[in-house]
Amino acid sequence: MKLVSACLAGINCRWNGKAKPCQKVIELVRQGKAIPVCPEQLGGLTTPREASEQRGDKVFTKEGKDLTHPFEKGAEEGLKIAKLANCNEAILKANSQSCGSSKVFDGTFSGNLAEGDGVFAKLLKKNNIKVVSEE
Ligand code: SF4
């Protein structure tokens, strides 16, 4: 079983209230081989919500509001789902401050990327769940 970012499965859960459908991910869910999860919604954030980016180990909105706690809470809830369903691999949305793996936005809200993992991707990797992006 795989865990997948819900926005890749066509769920309108992104900060702007939209999805980023990926046909391969949608097929996996249709076949019962993947479970869609949005860690930001699981952390209690609204949809739509303010855009946010990581700075160090924390997450802030552009206006400087610290959203680290809901991001970490949502990652923990997502991990629970991964464990419940025995997921050993995750396909997560590239570049996201939650789901991005290897590269994330650099915290300047300028569209630039930096090396690093999103909050959810980092936690899954720490728990030996392989993370790849849809790319
Ligand atoms: S937190 Fe992950 S699943 Fe939710 S909208 Fe962002 S990239 Fe998609």
mmCIF file of N, CA and C and ligand atoms in Angstrom:
data_model
loop_
_atom_site.group_PDB
_atom_site.id
_atom_site.type_symbol
_atom_site.label_atom_id
_atom_site.label_comp_id
_atom_site.label_asym_id
_atom_site.label_seq_id
_atom_site.Cartn_x
_atom_site.Cartn_y
_atom_site.Cartn_z
ATOM 1 N N MET A 1 0.838 -1.201 0.000
ATOM 2 C CA MET A 1 0.000 0.000 0.000
ATOM 3 C C MET A 1 0.872 1.249 0.000
ATOM 4 N N LYS A 2 0.448 2.236 -0.751
ATOM 5 C CA LYS A 2 1.187 3.497 -0.773
ATOM 6 C C LYS A 2 0.323 4.620 -0.184
ATOM 7 N N LEU A 3 1.031 5.588 0.386
ATOM 8 C CA LEU A 3 0.365 6.811 0.826
ATOM 9 C C LEU A 3 0.601 7.841 -0.269
ATOM 10 N N VAL A 4 -0.391 8.648 -0.600
ATOM 11 C CA VAL A 4 -0.172 9.675 -1.632
ATOM 12 C C VAL A 4 -0.717 11.023 -1.154
ATOM 13 N N SER A 5 -0.110 12.091 -1.642
ATOM 14 C CA SER A 5 -0.632 13.425 -1.345
ATOM 15 C C SER A 5 -2.030 13.539 -1.941
ATOM 16 N N ALA A 6 -2.984 13.959 -1.114
ATOM 17 C CA ALA A 6 -4.376 14.012 -1.565
ATOM 18 C C ALA A 6 -4.550 14.943 -2.774
ATOM 19 N N CYS A 7 -3.767 16.023 -2.819
ATOM 20 C CA CYS A 7 -3.919 16.956 -3.957
ATOM 21 C C CYS A 7 -3.545 16.285 -5.275
ATOM 22 N N LEU A 8 -2.633 15.289 -5.225
ATOM 23 C CA LEU A 8 -2.248 14.573 -6.452
ATOM 24 C C LEU A 8 -3.358 13.630 -6.904
ATOM 25 N N ALA A 9 -4.223 13.261 -5.946
ATOM 26 C CA ALA A 9 -5.347 12.382 -6.272
ATOM 27 C C ALA A 9 -6.569 13.182 -6.729
ATOM 28 N N GLY A 10 -6.388 14.490 -6.876
ATOM 29 C CA GLY A 10 -7.489 15.317 -7.386
ATOM 30 C C GLY A 10 -8.335 15.975 -6.322
ATOM 31 N N ILE A 11 -7.911 15.863 -5.055
ATOM 32 C CA ILE A 11 -8.673 16.503 -3.975
ATOM 33 C C ILE A 11 -8.272 17.978 -3.896
ATOM 34 N N ASN A 12 -9.285 18.840 -3.756
ATOM 35 C CA ASN A 12 -9.013 20.290 -3.725
ATOM 36 C C ASN A 12 -8.577 20.738 -2.329
ATOM 37 N N CYS A 13 -7.381 20.317 -1.933
ATOM 38 C CA CYS A 13 -6.926 20.572 -0.556
ATOM 39 C C CYS A 13 -5.722 21.500 -0.483
ATOM 40 N N ARG A 14 -5.296 22.048 -1.599
ATOM 41 C CA ARG A 14 -4.112 22.914 -1.566
ATOM 42 C C ARG A 14 -4.430 24.264 -0.925
ATOM 43 N N TRP A 15 -3.402 25.008 -0.602
ATOM 44 C CA TRP A 15 -3.568 26.305 0.067
ATOM 45 C C TRP A 15 -4.531 27.210 -0.694
ATOM 46 N N ASN A 16 -4.529 27.081 -2.035
ATOM 47 C CA ASN A 16 -5.391 27.948 -2.860
ATOM 48 C C ASN A 16 -6.742 27.304 -3.173
ATOM 49 N N GLY A 17 -7.046 26.190 -2.506
ATOM 50 C CA GLY A 17 -8.337 25.532 -2.709
ATOM 51 C C GLY A 17 -8.409 24.699 -3.974
ATOM 52 N N LYS A 18 -7.239 24.441 -4.562
ATOM 53 C CA LYS A 18 -7.221 23.649 -5.800
ATOM 54 C C LYS A 18 -6.456 22.346 -5.607
ATOM 55 N N ALA A 19 -6.485 21.510 -6.652
ATOM 56 C CA ALA A 19 -5.771 20.231 -6.621
ATOM 57 C C ALA A 19 -4.619 20.283 -7.626
ATOM 58 N N LYS A 20 -3.812 19.251 -7.649
ATOM 59 C CA LYS A 20 -2.748 19.078 -8.658
ATOM 60 C C LYS A 20 -2.845 17.647 -9.161
ATOM 61 N N PRO A 21 -3.915 17.320 -9.890
ATOM 62 C CA PRO A 21 -4.153 15.926 -10.243
ATOM 63 C C PRO A 21 -3.017 15.303 -11.051
ATOM 64 N N CYS A 22 -2.686 14.072 -10.659
ATOM 65 C CA CYS A 22 -1.650 13.306 -11.355
ATOM 66 C C CYS A 22 -2.306 11.975 -11.722
ATOM 67 N N GLN A 23 -2.429 11.701 -13.001
ATOM 68 C CA GLN A 23 -3.197 10.550 -13.474
ATOM 69 C C GLN A 23 -2.717 9.226 -12.881
ATOM 70 N N LYS A 24 -1.381 9.071 -12.769
ATOM 71 C CA LYS A 24 -0.846 7.807 -12.221
ATOM 72 C C LYS A 24 -1.270 7.616 -10.766
ATOM 73 N N VAL A 25 -1.271 8.715 -10.010
ATOM 74 C CA VAL A 25 -1.667 8.632 -8.605
ATOM 75 C C VAL A 25 -3.163 8.336 -8.505
ATOM 76 N N ILE A 26 -3.962 8.980 -9.325
ATOM 77 C CA ILE A 26 -5.417 8.743 -9.317
ATOM 78 C C ILE A 26 -5.706 7.268 -9.627
ATOM 79 N N GLU A 27 -4.982 6.710 -10.568
ATOM 80 C CA GLU A 27 -5.152 5.289 -10.923
ATOM 81 C C GLU A 27 -4.844 4.382 -9.733
ATOM 82 N N LEU A 28 -3.751 4.683 -9.019
ATOM 83 C CA LEU A 28 -3.376 3.864 -7.851
ATOM 84 C C LEU A 28 -4.490 3.887 -6.799
ATOM 85 N N VAL A 29 -5.078 5.064 -6.588
ATOM 86 C CA VAL A 29 -6.159 5.165 -5.601
ATOM 87 C C VAL A 29 -7.381 4.388 -6.086
ATOM 88 N N ARG A 30 -7.693 4.534 -7.367
ATOM 89 C CA ARG A 30 -8.855 3.828 -7.942
ATOM 90 C C ARG A 30 -8.720 2.315 -7.788
ATOM 91 N N GLN A 31 -7.469 1.845 -7.928
ATOM 92 C CA GLN A 31 -7.223 0.397 -7.840
ATOM 93 C C GLN A 31 -7.103 -0.095 -6.401
ATOM 94 N N GLY A 32 -7.252 0.812 -5.448
ATOM 95 C CA GLY A 32 -7.155 0.420 -4.040
ATOM 96 C C GLY A 32 -5.725 0.184 -3.593
ATOM 97 N N LYS A 33 -4.751 0.760 -4.335
ATOM 98 C CA LYS A 33 -3.342 0.534 -3.994
ATOM 99 C C LYS A 33 -2.723 1.739 -3.278
ATOM 100 N N ALA A 34 -3.502 2.790 -3.094
ATOM 101 C CA ALA A 34 -2.957 3.985 -2.448
ATOM 102 C C ALA A 34 -4.046 4.711 -1.662
ATOM 103 N N ILE A 35 -3.596 5.387 -0.585
ATOM 104 C CA ILE A 35 -4.510 6.151 0.274
ATOM 105 C C ILE A 35 -4.126 7.631 0.207
ATOM 106 N N PRO A 36 -5.080 8.505 -0.142
ATOM 107 C CA PRO A 36 -4.772 9.943 -0.181
ATOM 108 C C PRO A 36 -4.842 10.591 1.197
ATOM 109 N N VAL A 37 -3.846 11.406 1.490
ATOM 110 C CA VAL A 37 -3.770 12.098 2.776
ATOM 111 C C VAL A 37 -3.287 13.531 2.552
ATOM 112 N N CYS A 38 -3.890 14.498 3.238
ATOM 113 C CA CYS A 38 -3.368 15.874 3.216
ATOM 114 C C CYS A 38 -2.952 16.245 4.638
ATOM 115 N N PRO A 39 -1.668 16.251 4.923
ATOM 116 C CA PRO A 39 -1.223 16.531 6.292
ATOM 117 C C PRO A 39 -1.582 17.939 6.777
ATOM 118 N N GLU A 40 -1.662 18.892 5.879
ATOM 119 C CA GLU A 40 -1.989 20.253 6.336
ATOM 120 C C GLU A 40 -3.439 20.323 6.814
ATOM 121 N N GLN A 41 -4.341 19.650 6.103
ATOM 122 C CA GLN A 41 -5.726 19.608 6.583
ATOM 123 C C GLN A 41 -5.819 18.802 7.884
ATOM 124 N N LEU A 42 -5.053 17.704 7.967
ATOM 125 C CA LEU A 42 -5.083 16.888 9.192
ATOM 126 C C LEU A 42 -4.552 17.659 10.394
ATOM 127 N N GLY A 43 -3.736 18.657 10.129
ATOM 128 C CA GLY A 43 -3.214 19.485 11.210
ATOM 129 C C GLY A 43 -4.176 20.585 11.626
ATOM 130 N N GLY A 44 -5.329 20.656 10.959
ATOM 131 C CA GLY A 44 -6.355 21.624 11.352
ATOM 132 C C GLY A 44 -6.347 22.916 10.562
ATOM 133 N N LEU A 45 -5.510 22.993 9.528
ATOM 134 C CA LEU A 45 -5.476 24.220 8.721
ATOM 135 C C LEU A 45 -6.670 24.251 7.776
ATOM 136 N N THR A 46 -7.132 25.451 7.479
ATOM 137 C CA THR A 46 -8.305 25.602 6.624
ATOM 138 C C THR A 46 -7.914 25.499 5.150
ATOM 139 N N THR A 47 -8.919 25.303 4.315
ATOM 140 C CA THR A 47 -8.720 25.330 2.863
ATOM 141 C C THR A 47 -9.792 26.236 2.282
ATOM 142 N N PRO A 48 -9.421 27.298 1.543
ATOM 143 C CA PRO A 48 -8.028 27.713 1.315
ATOM 144 C C PRO A 48 -7.381 28.256 2.577
ATOM 145 N N ARG A 49 -6.058 28.430 2.513
ATOM 146 C CA ARG A 49 -5.277 28.948 3.647
ATOM 147 C C ARG A 49 -4.146 29.812 3.094
ATOM 148 N N GLU A 50 -3.515 30.534 4.011
ATOM 149 C CA GLU A 50 -2.397 31.384 3.572
ATOM 150 C C GLU A 50 -1.240 30.518 3.091
ATOM 151 N N ALA A 51 -0.547 30.970 2.065
ATOM 152 C CA ALA A 51 0.653 30.256 1.613
ATOM 153 C C ALA A 51 1.688 30.300 2.731
ATOM 154 N N SER A 52 2.467 29.243 2.845
ATOM 155 C CA SER A 52 3.495 29.213 3.885
ATOM 156 C C SER A 52 4.728 28.487 3.363
ATOM 157 N N GLU A 53 5.852 28.772 3.984
ATOM 158 C CA GLU A 53 7.104 28.126 3.589
ATOM 159 C C GLU A 53 7.935 27.842 4.833
ATOM 160 N N GLN A 54 8.866 26.904 4.694
ATOM 161 C CA GLN A 54 9.743 26.539 5.803
ATOM 162 C C GLN A 54 10.909 27.514 5.918
ATOM 163 N N ARG A 55 11.254 27.799 7.162
ATOM 164 C CA ARG A 55 12.508 28.507 7.438
ATOM 165 C C ARG A 55 13.171 27.747 8.570
ATOM 166 N N GLY A 56 14.228 27.035 8.244
ATOM 167 C CA GLY A 56 14.838 26.151 9.239
ATOM 168 C C GLY A 56 13.858 25.040 9.561
ATOM 169 N N ASP A 57 13.655 24.800 10.857
ATOM 170 C CA ASP A 57 12.733 23.738 11.272
ATOM 171 C C ASP A 57 11.324 24.261 11.485
ATOM 172 N N LYS A 58 11.084 25.515 11.118
ATOM 173 C CA LYS A 58 9.768 26.111 11.370
ATOM 174 C C LYS A 58 9.057 26.434 10.066
ATOM 175 N N VAL A 59 7.755 26.690 10.164
ATOM 176 C CA VAL A 59 6.960 27.045 8.988
ATOM 177 C C VAL A 59 6.231 28.352 9.275
ATOM 178 N N PHE A 60 6.339 29.289 8.343
ATOM 179 C CA PHE A 60 5.713 30.601 8.528
ATOM 180 C C PHE A 60 4.885 30.978 7.301
ATOM 181 N N THR A 61 3.842 31.782 7.539
ATOM 182 C CA THR A 61 3.153 32.413 6.411
ATOM 183 C C THR A 61 4.020 33.579 5.934
ATOM 184 N N LYS A 62 3.626 34.139 4.809
ATOM 185 C CA LYS A 62 4.363 35.275 4.269
ATOM 186 C C LYS A 62 4.375 36.439 5.262
ATOM 187 N N GLU A 63 3.285 36.547 6.038
ATOM 188 C CA GLU A 63 3.172 37.646 7.008
ATOM 189 C C GLU A 63 3.888 37.321 8.323
ATOM 190 N N GLY A 64 4.481 36.146 8.401
ATOM 191 C CA GLY A 64 5.279 35.809 9.582
ATOM 192 C C GLY A 64 4.555 35.038 10.671
ATOM 193 N N LYS A 65 3.346 34.554 10.381
ATOM 194 C CA LYS A 65 2.624 33.758 11.385
ATOM 195 C C LYS A 65 3.251 32.355 11.462
ATOM 196 N N ASP A 66 3.547 31.929 12.681
ATOM 197 C CA ASP A 66 4.210 30.631 12.888
ATOM 198 C C ASP A 66 3.174 29.495 12.832
ATOM 199 N N LEU A 67 3.277 28.657 11.803
ATOM 200 C CA LEU A 67 2.333 27.537 11.643
ATOM 201 C C LEU A 67 2.996 26.191 11.927
ATOM 202 N N THR A 68 4.131 26.228 12.597
ATOM 203 C CA THR A 68 4.894 24.992 12.822
ATOM 204 C C THR A 68 4.043 23.924 13.522
ATOM 205 N N HIS A 69 3.286 24.343 14.548
ATOM 206 C CA HIS A 69 2.520 23.353 15.322
ATOM 207 C C HIS A 69 1.498 22.587 14.459
ATOM 208 N N PRO A 70 0.608 23.274 13.717
ATOM 209 C CA PRO A 70 -0.327 22.494 12.884
ATOM 210 C C PRO A 70 0.374 21.640 11.820
ATOM 211 N N PHE A 71 1.490 22.101 11.312
ATOM 212 C CA PHE A 71 2.229 21.292 10.335
ATOM 213 C C PHE A 71 2.746 20.002 10.977
ATOM 214 N N GLU A 72 3.292 20.138 12.194
ATOM 215 C CA GLU A 72 3.832 18.945 12.868
ATOM 216 C C GLU A 72 2.705 18.009 13.299
ATOM 217 N N LYS A 73 1.605 18.594 13.762
ATOM 218 C CA LYS A 73 0.456 17.776 14.192
ATOM 219 C C LYS A 73 -0.098 16.994 12.987
ATOM 220 N N GLY A 74 -0.237 17.682 11.862
ATOM 221 C CA GLY A 74 -0.751 17.014 10.660
ATOM 222 C C GLY A 74 0.183 15.914 10.178
ATOM 223 N N ALA A 75 1.482 16.142 10.290
ATOM 224 C CA ALA A 75 2.445 15.116 9.875
ATOM 225 C C ALA A 75 2.306 13.875 10.765
ATOM 226 N N GLU A 76 2.132 14.099 12.062
ATOM 227 C CA GLU A 76 1.960 12.965 12.992
ATOM 228 C C GLU A 76 0.689 12.180 12.666
ATOM 229 N N GLU A 77 -0.397 12.875 12.364
ATOM 230 C CA GLU A 77 -1.654 12.191 12.018
ATOM 231 C C GLU A 77 -1.505 11.417 10.709
ATOM 232 N N GLY A 78 -0.812 12.024 9.754
ATOM 233 C CA GLY A 78 -0.572 11.336 8.484
ATOM 234 C C GLY A 78 0.266 10.080 8.676
ATOM 235 N N LEU A 79 1.244 10.173 9.577
ATOM 236 C CA LEU A 79 2.076 9.004 9.874
ATOM 237 C C LEU A 79 1.230 7.885 10.479
ATOM 238 N N LYS A 80 0.282 8.261 11.342
ATOM 239 C CA LYS A 80 -0.608 7.242 11.937
ATOM 240 C C LYS A 80 -1.346 6.487 10.840
ATOM 241 N N ILE A 81 -1.851 7.225 9.838
ATOM 242 C CA ILE A 81 -2.582 6.589 8.742
ATOM 243 C C ILE A 81 -1.637 5.663 7.967
ATOM 244 N N ALA A 82 -0.421 6.130 7.717
ATOM 245 C CA ALA A 82 0.557 5.307 6.990
ATOM 246 C C ALA A 82 0.814 4.000 7.732
ATOM 247 N N LYS A 83 0.932 4.090 9.050
ATOM 248 C CA LYS A 83 1.205 2.874 9.834
ATOM 249 C C LYS A 83 -0.011 1.953 9.867
ATOM 250 N N LEU A 84 -1.197 2.550 10.043
ATOM 251 C CA LEU A 84 -2.426 1.753 10.072
ATOM 252 C C LEU A 84 -2.591 0.927 8.804
ATOM 253 N N ALA A 85 -2.244 1.554 7.678
ATOM 254 C CA ALA A 85 -2.465 0.903 6.378
ATOM 255 C C ALA A 85 -1.221 0.167 5.881
ATOM 256 N N ASN A 86 -0.206 0.071 6.745
ATOM 257 C CA ASN A 86 1.035 -0.622 6.363
ATOM 258 C C ASN A 86 1.669 -0.070 5.096
ATOM 259 N N CYS A 87 1.708 1.227 4.965
ATOM 260 C CA CYS A 87 2.338 1.834 3.788
ATOM 261 C C CYS A 87 3.859 1.805 3.960
ATOM 262 N N ASN A 88 4.543 1.348 2.929
ATOM 263 C CA ASN A 88 6.007 1.398 3.000
ATOM 264 C C ASN A 88 6.590 2.372 1.989
ATOM 265 N N GLU A 89 5.712 3.029 1.246
ATOM 266 C CA GLU A 89 6.176 4.014 0.279
ATOM 267 C C GLU A 89 5.137 5.128 0.160
ATOM 268 N N ALA A 90 5.620 6.346 -0.106
ATOM 269 C CA ALA A 90 4.708 7.477 -0.285
ATOM 270 C C ALA A 90 5.062 8.222 -1.561
ATOM 271 N N ILE A 91 4.032 8.652 -2.289
ATOM 272 C CA ILE A 91 4.247 9.519 -3.453
ATOM 273 C C ILE A 91 3.677 10.878 -3.062
ATOM 274 N N LEU A 92 4.580 11.827 -2.833
ATOM 275 C CA LEU A 92 4.151 13.114 -2.281
ATOM 276 C C LEU A 92 4.468 14.254 -3.238
ATOM 277 N N LYS A 93 3.627 15.265 -3.177
ATOM 278 C CA LYS A 93 3.723 16.441 -4.046
ATOM 279 C C LYS A 93 5.089 17.129 -3.919
ATOM 280 N N ALA A 94 5.734 17.308 -5.064
ATOM 281 C CA ALA A 94 7.058 17.945 -5.074
ATOM 282 C C ALA A 94 6.998 19.378 -4.541
ATOM 283 N N ASN A 95 8.069 19.758 -3.856
ATOM 284 C CA ASN A 95 8.359 21.151 -3.444
ATOM 285 C C ASN A 95 7.508 21.708 -2.300
ATOM 286 N N SER A 96 6.506 20.971 -1.873
ATOM 287 C CA SER A 96 5.618 21.485 -0.812
ATOM 288 C C SER A 96 6.340 21.544 0.533
ATOM 289 N N GLN A 97 5.961 22.509 1.361
ATOM 290 C CA GLN A 97 6.561 22.645 2.690
ATOM 291 C C GLN A 97 6.152 21.501 3.607
ATOM 292 N N SER A 98 5.123 20.721 3.225
ATOM 293 C CA SER A 98 4.767 19.507 3.965
ATOM 294 C C SER A 98 5.273 18.270 3.233
ATOM 295 N N CYS A 99 4.916 18.195 1.965
ATOM 296 C CA CYS A 99 5.081 16.946 1.211
ATOM 297 C C CYS A 99 6.356 16.877 0.371
ATOM 298 N N GLY A 100 7.013 17.997 0.142
ATOM 299 C CA GLY A 100 8.191 18.013 -0.724
ATOM 300 C C GLY A 100 9.305 17.116 -0.209
ATOM 301 N N SER A 101 10.012 16.452 -1.122
ATOM 302 C CA SER A 101 11.149 15.626 -0.709
ATOM 303 C C SER A 101 12.372 16.051 -1.518
ATOM 304 N N SER A 102 13.459 16.224 -0.818
ATOM 305 C CA SER A 102 14.759 16.634 -1.382
ATOM 306 C C SER A 102 14.824 18.116 -1.720
ATOM 307 N N LYS A 103 13.712 18.667 -2.241
ATOM 308 C CA LYS A 103 13.701 20.106 -2.515
ATOM 309 C C LYS A 103 12.398 20.731 -2.016
ATOM 310 N N VAL A 104 12.532 21.906 -1.427
ATOM 311 C CA VAL A 104 11.361 22.666 -0.952
ATOM 312 C C VAL A 104 11.591 24.148 -1.252
ATOM 313 N N PHE A 105 10.534 24.927 -1.213
ATOM 314 C CA PHE A 105 10.706 26.370 -1.396
ATOM 315 C C PHE A 105 11.570 26.913 -0.255
ATOM 316 N N ASP A 106 12.366 27.924 -0.578
ATOM 317 C CA ASP A 106 13.450 28.312 0.338
ATOM 318 C C ASP A 106 13.065 29.283 1.449
ATOM 319 N N GLY A 107 11.769 29.576 1.601
ATOM 320 C CA GLY A 107 11.347 30.424 2.719
ATOM 321 C C GLY A 107 11.287 31.903 2.386
ATOM 322 N N THR A 108 11.601 32.242 1.124
ATOM 323 C CA THR A 108 11.593 33.666 0.752
ATOM 324 C C THR A 108 10.353 34.044 -0.062
ATOM 325 N N PHE A 109 9.488 33.069 -0.341
ATOM 326 C CA PHE A 109 8.273 33.290 -1.136
ATOM 327 C C PHE A 109 8.594 33.895 -2.500
ATOM 328 N N SER A 110 9.718 33.480 -3.042
ATOM 329 C CA SER A 110 10.132 34.005 -4.349
ATOM 330 C C SER A 110 10.128 32.916 -5.419
ATOM 331 N N GLY A 111 9.674 31.710 -5.049
ATOM 332 C CA GLY A 111 9.637 30.618 -6.017
ATOM 333 C C GLY A 111 10.952 29.865 -6.111
ATOM 334 N N ASN A 112 11.956 30.268 -5.333
ATOM 335 C CA ASN A 112 13.254 29.570 -5.366
ATOM 336 C C ASN A 112 13.215 28.318 -4.502
ATOM 337 N N LEU A 113 13.946 27.304 -4.937
ATOM 338 C CA LEU A 113 13.986 26.041 -4.204
ATOM 339 C C LEU A 113 15.311 25.893 -3.464
ATOM 340 N N ALA A 114 15.257 25.153 -2.360
ATOM 341 C CA ALA A 114 16.476 24.841 -1.611
ATOM 342 C C ALA A 114 16.437 23.353 -1.279
ATOM 343 N N GLU A 115 17.589 22.786 -0.944
ATOM 344 C CA GLU A 115 17.610 21.378 -0.561
ATOM 345 C C GLU A 115 16.920 21.197 0.778
ATOM 346 N N GLY A 116 16.173 20.116 0.904
ATOM 347 C CA GLY A 116 15.503 19.842 2.177
ATOM 348 C C GLY A 116 14.205 19.092 1.943
ATOM 349 N N ASP A 117 13.639 18.591 3.022
ATOM 350 C CA ASP A 117 12.369 17.863 2.962
ATOM 351 C C ASP A 117 11.274 18.674 3.637
ATOM 352 N N GLY A 118 10.044 18.484 3.189
ATOM 353 C CA GLY A 118 8.910 19.071 3.870
ATOM 354 C C GLY A 118 8.685 18.367 5.211
ATOM 355 N N VAL A 119 7.862 18.966 6.061
ATOM 356 C CA VAL A 119 7.653 18.456 7.426
ATOM 357 C C VAL A 119 7.129 17.014 7.415
ATOM 358 N N PHE A 120 6.170 16.727 6.554
ATOM 359 C CA PHE A 120 5.576 15.377 6.484
ATOM 360 C C PHE A 120 6.568 14.384 5.871
ATOM 361 N N ALA A 121 7.192 14.779 4.772
ATOM 362 C CA ALA A 121 8.158 13.884 4.106
ATOM 363 C C ALA A 121 9.279 13.511 5.066
ATOM 364 N N LYS A 122 9.750 14.491 5.838
ATOM 365 C CA LYS A 122 10.841 14.247 6.788
ATOM 366 C C LYS A 122 10.426 13.205 7.823
ATOM 367 N N LEU A 123 9.207 13.345 8.348
ATOM 368 C CA LEU A 123 8.743 12.417 9.385
ATOM 369 C C LEU A 123 8.564 10.999 8.820
ATOM 370 N N LEU A 124 8.035 10.902 7.609
ATOM 371 C CA LEU A 124 7.865 9.572 7.006
ATOM 372 C C LEU A 124 9.229 8.907 6.811
ATOM 373 N N LYS A 125 10.189 9.664 6.289
ATOM 374 C CA LYS A 125 11.527 9.098 6.068
ATOM 375 C C LYS A 125 12.146 8.621 7.382
ATOM 376 N N LYS A 126 11.956 9.430 8.440
ATOM 377 C CA LYS A 126 12.489 9.062 9.760
ATOM 378 C C LYS A 126 11.900 7.732 10.224
ATOM 379 N N ASN A 127 10.689 7.423 9.754
ATOM 380 C CA ASN A 127 10.007 6.192 10.127
ATOM 381 C C ASN A 127 10.127 5.119 9.054
ATOM 382 N N ASN A 128 11.192 5.251 8.259
ATOM 383 C CA ASN A 128 11.540 4.231 7.247
ATOM 384 C C ASN A 128 10.484 4.025 6.168
ATOM 385 N N ILE A 129 9.761 5.070 5.842
ATOM 386 C CA ILE A 129 8.831 5.006 4.715
ATOM 387 C C ILE A 129 9.486 5.749 3.553
ATOM 388 N N LYS A 130 9.621 5.053 2.448
ATOM 389 C CA LYS A 130 10.286 5.657 1.281
ATOM 390 C C LYS A 130 9.415 6.768 0.706
ATOM 391 N N VAL A 131 10.026 7.880 0.381
ATOM 392 C CA VAL A 131 9.255 9.007 -0.183
ATOM 393 C C VAL A 131 9.790 9.355 -1.563
ATOM 394 N N VAL A 132 8.890 9.395 -2.534
ATOM 395 C CA VAL A 132 9.234 9.888 -3.871
ATOM 396 C C VAL A 132 8.208 10.956 -4.237
ATOM 397 N N SER A 133 8.563 11.774 -5.220
ATOM 398 C CA SER A 133 7.591 12.786 -5.665
ATOM 399 C C SER A 133 6.880 12.277 -6.919
ATOM 400 N N GLU A 134 5.848 12.987 -7.322
ATOM 401 C CA GLU A 134 5.115 12.601 -8.530
ATOM 402 C C GLU A 134 5.973 12.829 -9.770
ATOM 403 N N GLU A 135 7.059 13.576 -9.611
ATOM 404 C CA GLU A 135 7.908 13.880 -10.760
ATOM 405 C C GLU A 135 8.868 12.732 -11.057
HETATM 406 S S1 SF4 B 1 -0.070 19.323 2.310
HETATM 407 FE FE1 SF4 B 1 0.558 17.840 0.765
HETATM 408 S S2 SF4 B 1 -1.376 16.838 0.248
HETATM 409 FE FE2 SF4 B 1 -1.925 18.715 1.282
HETATM 410 S S3 SF4 B 1 -2.182 20.167 -0.363
HETATM 411 FE FE3 SF4 B 1 -0.082 20.372 0.355
HETATM 412 S S4 SF4 B 1 1.082 19.064 -1.004
HETATM 413 FE FE4 SF4 B 1 -1.040 18.473 -1.225
#
